[in-house]
PDB file of C-alpha atoms in Angstrom:
ATOM      1  CA  UNK Z   1      61.804 220.185 173.075  1.00 54.00           C
ATOM      2  CA  UNK Z   2      60.187 217.653 170.784  1.00 72.00           C
ATOM      3  CA  UNK Z   3      62.890 215.118 171.561  1.00 69.00           C
ATOM      4  CA  UNK Z   4      62.133 215.366 175.285  1.00 70.00           C
ATOM      5  CA  UNK Z   5      58.404 214.797 174.803  1.00 69.00           C
ATOM      6  CA  UNK Z   6      59.132 211.885 172.449  1.00 66.00           C
ATOM      7  CA  UNK Z   7      61.444 210.257 174.984  1.00 63.00           C
ATOM      8  CA  UNK Z   8      58.886 210.779 177.721  1.00 71.00           C
ATOM      9  CA  UNK Z   9      56.187 209.143 175.626  1.00 68.00           C
ATOM     10  CA  UNK Z  10      58.398 206.161 174.817  1.00 63.00           C
ATOM     11  CA  UNK Z  11      59.350 205.799 178.457  1.00 62.00           C
ATOM     12  CA  UNK Z  12      55.708 205.854 179.592  1.00 59.00           C
ATOM     13  CA  UNK Z  13      54.627 203.304 176.986  1.00 60.00           C
ATOM     14  CA  UNK Z  14      57.502 201.039 177.988  1.00 60.00           C
ATOM     15  CA  UNK Z  15      56.681 201.417 181.654  1.00 59.00           C
ATOM     16  CA  UNK Z  16      53.034 200.452 181.190  1.00 56.00           C
ATOM     17  CA  UNK Z  17      53.919 197.602 178.842  1.00 58.00           C
ATOM     18  CA  UNK Z  18      56.281 195.863 181.272  1.00 53.00           C
ATOM     19  CA  UNK Z  19      54.408 196.764 184.450  1.00 55.00           C
ATOM     20  CA  UNK Z  20      52.088 193.733 184.357  1.00 56.00           C
ATOM     21  CA  UNK Z  21      54.725 190.968 184.292  1.00 56.00           C
ATOM     22  CA  UNK Z  22      56.768 191.988 187.365  1.00 57.00           C
ATOM     23  CA  UNK Z  23      53.617 192.710 189.315  1.00 52.00           C
ATOM     24  CA  UNK Z  24      52.331 189.178 188.715  1.00 54.00           C
ATOM     25  CA  UNK Z  25      55.717 187.739 189.674  1.00 55.00           C
ATOM     26  CA  UNK Z  26      55.657 189.656 192.957  1.00 54.00           C
ATOM     27  CA  UNK Z  27      52.043 188.817 193.843  1.00 53.00           C
ATOM     28  CA  UNK Z  28      50.636 185.681 192.129  1.00 56.00           C
ATOM     29  CA  UNK Z  29      47.247 186.279 193.755  1.00 54.00           C
ATOM     30  CA  UNK Z  30      46.726 189.074 191.251  1.00 52.00           C
ATOM     31  CA  UNK Z  31      46.832 186.464 188.502  1.00 55.00           C
ATOM     32  CA  UNK Z  32      44.113 184.480 190.286  1.00 57.00           C
ATOM     33  CA  UNK Z  33      42.038 187.614 190.861  1.00 55.00           C
ATOM     34  CA  UNK Z  34      42.148 188.543 187.203  1.00 56.00           C
ATOM     35  CA  UNK Z  35      41.367 184.945 186.239  1.00 54.00           C
ATOM     36  CA  UNK Z  36      38.323 184.980 188.540  1.00 54.00           C
ATOM     37  CA  UNK Z  37      36.945 187.960 186.633  1.00 62.00           C
ATOM     38  CA  UNK Z  38      37.083 185.952 183.412  1.00 80.00           C
ATOM     39  CA  UNK Z  39      35.053 182.984 184.713  1.00 85.00           C
ATOM     40  CA  UNK Z  40      31.652 182.195 183.254  1.00 90.00           C
ATOM     41  CA  UNK Z  41      28.596 182.266 185.503  1.00 90.00           C
ATOM     42  CA  UNK Z  42      28.465 178.451 185.642  1.00 92.00           C
ATOM     43  CA  UNK Z  43      32.135 178.327 186.642  1.00 92.00           C
ATOM     44  CA  UNK Z  44      31.530 180.918 189.374  1.00 92.00           C
ATOM     45  CA  UNK Z  45      28.639 178.873 190.787  1.00 92.00           C
ATOM     46  CA  UNK Z  46      30.734 175.686 190.634  1.00 93.00           C
ATOM     47  CA  UNK Z  47      33.586 177.455 192.458  1.00 92.00           C
ATOM     48  CA  UNK Z  48      31.206 178.657 195.179  1.00 92.00           C
ATOM     49  CA  UNK Z  49      29.771 175.155 195.503  1.00 92.00           C
ATOM     50  CA  UNK Z  50      33.277 173.704 195.828  1.00 93.00           C
ATOM     51  CA  UNK Z  51      34.286 176.339 198.429  1.00 91.00           C
ATOM     52  CA  UNK Z  52      31.121 176.214 200.546  1.00 90.00           C
ATOM     53  CA  UNK Z  53      31.865 176.009 204.243  1.00 89.00           C
ATOM     54  CA  UNK Z  54      35.272 177.646 203.822  1.00 90.00           C
ATOM     55  CA  UNK Z  55      36.088 181.056 205.239  1.00 88.00           C
ATOM     56  CA  UNK Z  56      35.955 183.647 202.462  1.00 87.00           C
ATOM     57  CA  UNK Z  57      33.309 181.971 200.357  1.00 92.00           C
ATOM     58  CA  UNK Z  58      30.936 184.765 201.354  1.00 91.00           C
ATOM     59  CA  UNK Z  59      33.402 187.281 199.965  1.00 91.00           C
ATOM     60  CA  UNK Z  60      33.523 185.335 196.699  1.00 92.00           C
ATOM     61  CA  UNK Z  61      29.726 185.411 196.550  1.00 93.00           C
ATOM     62  CA  UNK Z  62      29.670 189.190 196.935  1.00 91.00           C
ATOM     63  CA  UNK Z  63      32.368 189.662 194.279  1.00 91.00           C
ATOM     64  CA  UNK Z  64      30.682 187.389 191.746  1.00 91.00           C
ATOM     65  CA  UNK Z  65      27.055 188.499 192.252  1.00 91.00           C
ATOM     66  CA  UNK Z  66      27.304 191.907 193.951  1.00 85.00           C
ATOM     67  CA  UNK Z  67      23.973 193.417 192.890  1.00 87.00           C
ATOM     68  CA  UNK Z  68      22.152 190.238 191.854  1.00 90.00           C
ATOM     69  CA  UNK Z  69      21.291 188.760 195.270  1.00 93.00           C
ATOM     70  CA  UNK Z  70      17.856 188.995 196.861  1.00 94.00           C
ATOM     71  CA  UNK Z  71      17.197 187.763 200.420  1.00 94.00           C
ATOM     72  CA  UNK Z  72      14.241 185.374 200.404  1.00 94.00           C
ATOM     73  CA  UNK Z  73      14.390 183.731 203.806  1.00 92.00           C
ATOM     74  CA  UNK Z  74      16.093 183.254 207.160  1.00 93.00           C
ATOM     75  CA  UNK Z  75      16.360 179.939 208.923  1.00 92.00           C
ATOM     76  CA  UNK Z  76      18.220 178.340 211.827  1.00 90.00           C
ATOM     77  CA  UNK Z  77      21.643 177.044 210.888  1.00 83.00           C
ATOM     78  CA  UNK Z  78      25.313 177.906 210.925  1.00 74.00           C
ATOM     79  CA  UNK Z  79      26.092 179.609 214.232  1.00 77.00           C
ATOM     80  CA  UNK Z  80      22.547 180.819 214.752  1.00 81.00           C
ATOM     81  CA  UNK Z  81      20.818 181.764 211.495  1.00 89.00           C
ATOM     82  CA  UNK Z  82      21.556 181.691 207.784  1.00 93.00           C
ATOM     83  CA  UNK Z  83      20.132 183.984 205.129  1.00 93.00           C
ATOM     84  CA  UNK Z  84      18.911 182.455 201.888  1.00 94.00           C
ATOM     85  CA  UNK Z  85      19.993 184.661 198.983  1.00 94.00           C
ATOM     86  CA  UNK Z  86      18.405 184.127 195.581  1.00 95.00           C
ATOM     87  CA  UNK Z  87      20.109 185.026 192.314  1.00 94.00           C
ATOM     88  CA  UNK Z  88      17.244 185.634 189.909  1.00 92.00           C
ATOM     89  CA  UNK Z  89      19.466 185.967 186.831  1.00 91.00           C
ATOM     90  CA  UNK Z  90      20.858 182.436 187.287  1.00 92.00           C
ATOM     91  CA  UNK Z  91      18.044 180.787 189.285  1.00 94.00           C
ATOM     92  CA  UNK Z  92      20.312 179.721 192.157  1.00 95.00           C
ATOM     93  CA  UNK Z  93      19.840 180.067 195.918  1.00 96.00           C
ATOM     94  CA  UNK Z  94      22.748 180.393 198.351  1.00 95.00           C
ATOM     95  CA  UNK Z  95      22.509 179.863 202.126  1.00 94.00           C
ATOM     96  CA  UNK Z  96      24.860 182.406 203.717  1.00 93.00           C
ATOM     97  CA  UNK Z  97      26.085 182.442 207.338  1.00 91.00           C
ATOM     98  CA  UNK Z  98      27.114 186.032 208.077  1.00 86.00           C
ATOM     99  CA  UNK Z  99      28.789 185.172 211.386  1.00 87.00           C
ATOM    100  CA  UNK Z 100      31.573 183.220 209.658  1.00 88.00           C
ATOM    101  CA  UNK Z 101      31.130 184.848 206.208  1.00 89.00           C
ATOM    102  CA  UNK Z 102      30.622 181.478 204.518  1.00 92.00           C
ATOM    103  CA  UNK Z 103      28.271 179.888 202.053  1.00 93.00           C
ATOM    104  CA  UNK Z 104      26.819 176.771 203.681  1.00 93.00           C
ATOM    105  CA  UNK Z 105      24.562 175.500 200.881  1.00 93.00           C
ATOM    106  CA  UNK Z 106      23.907 176.056 197.175  1.00 94.00           C
ATOM    107  CA  UNK Z 107      20.878 174.836 195.226  1.00 94.00           C
ATOM    108  CA  UNK Z 108      19.387 175.419 191.816  1.00 95.00           C
ATOM    109  CA  UNK Z 109      16.005 177.173 191.921  1.00 94.00           C
ATOM    110  CA  UNK Z 110      14.310 179.414 194.465  1.00 94.00           C
ATOM    111  CA  UNK Z 111      14.683 177.698 197.846  1.00 92.00           C
ATOM    112  CA  UNK Z 112      13.121 179.531 200.792  1.00 90.00           C
ATOM    113  CA  UNK Z 113      14.159 176.856 203.303  1.00 92.00           C
ATOM    114  CA  UNK Z 114      17.019 174.366 203.045  1.00 92.00           C
ATOM    115  CA  UNK Z 115      17.048 171.040 204.870  1.00 91.00           C
ATOM    116  CA  UNK Z 116      18.456 171.457 208.415  1.00 89.00           C
ATOM    117  CA  UNK Z 117      21.230 168.969 207.650  1.00 89.00           C
ATOM    118  CA  UNK Z 118      22.427 171.155 204.752  1.00 88.00           C
ATOM    119  CA  UNK Z 119      22.842 174.360 206.762  1.00 88.00           C
ATOM    120  CA  UNK Z 120      24.297 173.106 210.035  1.00 80.00           C
TER     121      UNK Z 120
END
């Protein structure tokens, strides 16, 4: 009986030890997802700035700053309107177009209204 439980324990430890490598080989996006969790706040903001205007940048914004965003203004732009979301912890404002789920502008500080050319 003790031999069976010992073999089961060894098998489970081995399974969990080697599980990570094949999973990353099958789906390399999991490597990127785990790497995104290890980014510093400055790197996350730089990544959002680099990806602004691209589909999915809104999803990145929600993943990086899920509970830290405060709406501070709405203005014409994007398809019809964009929402200015302020991150108080990092003093950065993002202009977000919900129709396309994209970030259209990023600025340091609390910006209630971006220039029209920045949010078109």
